[in-house]
Amino acid sequence: MDILKLCLKMDPVERPWCSQLLKHDFFKKDNFGEKFAQELKAKITRENCR
């Protein structure tokens, strides 16, 4: 819920940047960064092969 509260702040000045959000514990658990990077690379490769 904490990350949602951060993302949904009405005042844009109070909302964190994407780079700040990616440092949040929500994205640090379960190797999110590593898994996301691998899945993104695979998707880009598939799209480029079409």
JSON list of C-alpha atoms in Angstrom, two decimals:
[
{"chain": "A", "resi": 1, "resn": "MET", "atom": "CA", "xyz": [0.00, 0.00, 0.00]},
{"chain": "A", "resi": 2, "resn": "ASP", "atom": "CA", "xyz": [2.88, 2.35, 0.67]},
{"chain": "A", "resi": 3, "resn": "ILE", "atom": "CA", "xyz": [3.99, 2.42, -2.96]},
{"chain": "A", "resi": 4, "resn": "LEU", "atom": "CA", "xyz": [0.43, 3.13, -4.11]},
{"chain": "A", "resi": 5, "resn": "LYS", "atom": "CA", "xyz": [0.19, 6.06, -1.73]},
{"chain": "A", "resi": 6, "resn": "LEU", "atom": "CA", "xyz": [3.42, 7.45, -3.14]},
{"chain": "A", "resi": 7, "resn": "CYS", "atom": "CA", "xyz": [2.28, 7.07, -6.74]},
{"chain": "A", "resi": 8, "resn": "LEU", "atom": "CA", "xyz": [-1.15, 8.58, -6.19]},
{"chain": "A", "resi": 9, "resn": "LYS", "atom": "CA", "xyz": [-0.14, 11.83, -4.49]},
{"chain": "A", "resi": 10, "resn": "MET", "atom": "CA", "xyz": [-2.17, 14.63, -6.04]},
{"chain": "A", "resi": 11, "resn": "ASP", "atom": "CA", "xyz": [0.64, 17.18, -6.04]},
{"chain": "A", "resi": 12, "resn": "PRO", "atom": "CA", "xyz": [3.21, 16.19, -8.68]},
{"chain": "A", "resi": 13, "resn": "VAL", "atom": "CA", "xyz": [5.96, 17.88, -6.70]},
{"chain": "A", "resi": 14, "resn": "GLU", "atom": "CA", "xyz": [5.35, 15.41, -3.85]},
{"chain": "A", "resi": 15, "resn": "ARG", "atom": "CA", "xyz": [5.31, 12.33, -6.10]},
{"chain": "A", "resi": 16, "resn": "PRO", "atom": "CA", "xyz": [8.61, 10.48, -6.34]},
{"chain": "A", "resi": 17, "resn": "TRP", "atom": "CA", "xyz": [10.48, 10.09, -9.63]},
{"chain": "A", "resi": 18, "resn": "CYS", "atom": "CA", "xyz": [10.46, 6.67, -11.32]},
{"chain": "A", "resi": 19, "resn": "SER", "atom": "CA", "xyz": [14.08, 6.16, -10.33]},
{"chain": "A", "resi": 20, "resn": "GLN", "atom": "CA", "xyz": [13.11, 6.75, -6.70]},
{"chain": "A", "resi": 21, "resn": "LEU", "atom": "CA", "xyz": [10.17, 4.36, -6.90]},
{"chain": "A", "resi": 22, "resn": "LEU", "atom": "CA", "xyz": [12.37, 1.61, -8.31]},
{"chain": "A", "resi": 23, "resn": "LYS", "atom": "CA", "xyz": [14.43, 1.77, -5.12]},
{"chain": "A", "resi": 24, "resn": "HIS", "atom": "CA", "xyz": [11.30, 1.02, -3.04]},
{"chain": "A", "resi": 25, "resn": "ASP", "atom": "CA", "xyz": [11.21, -2.31, -1.17]},
{"chain": "A", "resi": 26, "resn": "PHE", "atom": "CA", "xyz": [8.30, -3.44, -3.37]},
{"chain": "A", "resi": 27, "resn": "PHE", "atom": "CA", "xyz": [10.66, -3.66, -6.35]},
{"chain": "A", "resi": 28, "resn": "LYS", "atom": "CA", "xyz": [13.66, -4.95, -4.42]},
{"chain": "A", "resi": 29, "resn": "LYS", "atom": "CA", "xyz": [12.04, -8.19, -3.27]},
{"chain": "A", "resi": 30, "resn": "ASP", "atom": "CA", "xyz": [11.93, -11.37, -5.37]},
{"chain": "A", "resi": 31, "resn": "ASN", "atom": "CA", "xyz": [14.68, -10.12, -7.74]},
{"chain": "A", "resi": 32, "resn": "PHE", "atom": "CA", "xyz": [12.18, -7.91, -9.54]},
{"chain": "A", "resi": 33, "resn": "GLY", "atom": "CA", "xyz": [14.84, -5.85, -11.29]},
{"chain": "A", "resi": 34, "resn": "GLU", "atom": "CA", "xyz": [16.67, -8.86, -12.67]},
{"chain": "A", "resi": 35, "resn": "LYS", "atom": "CA", "xyz": [13.49, -10.66, -13.78]},
{"chain": "A", "resi": 36, "resn": "PHE", "atom": "CA", "xyz": [12.07, -7.51, -15.36]},
{"chain": "A", "resi": 37, "resn": "ALA", "atom": "CA", "xyz": [15.25, -6.85, -17.32]},
{"chain": "A", "resi": 38, "resn": "GLN", "atom": "CA", "xyz": [15.32, -10.41, -18.66]},
{"chain": "A", "resi": 39, "resn": "GLU", "atom": "CA", "xyz": [11.64, -10.35, -19.66]},
{"chain": "A", "resi": 40, "resn": "LEU", "atom": "CA", "xyz": [12.00, -6.95, -21.31]},
{"chain": "A", "resi": 41, "resn": "LYS", "atom": "CA", "xyz": [15.02, -8.09, -23.34]},
{"chain": "A", "resi": 42, "resn": "ALA", "atom": "CA", "xyz": [13.14, -11.21, -24.46]},
{"chain": "A", "resi": 43, "resn": "LYS", "atom": "CA", "xyz": [10.11, -9.15, -25.53]},
{"chain": "A", "resi": 44, "resn": "ILE", "atom": "CA", "xyz": [12.27, -6.70, -27.48]},
{"chain": "A", "resi": 45, "resn": "THR", "atom": "CA", "xyz": [14.01, -9.59, -29.21]},
{"chain": "A", "resi": 46, "resn": "ARG", "atom": "CA", "xyz": [10.67, -11.17, -30.16]},
{"chain": "A", "resi": 47, "resn": "GLU", "atom": "CA", "xyz": [9.34, -7.85, -31.47]},
{"chain": "A", "resi": 48, "resn": "ASN", "atom": "CA", "xyz": [12.45, -7.24, -33.57]},
{"chain": "A", "resi": 49, "resn": "CYS", "atom": "CA", "xyz": [12.23, -10.71, -35.15]},
{"chain": "A", "resi": 50, "resn": "ARG", "atom": "CA", "xyz": [8.81, -10.04, -36.65]}
]
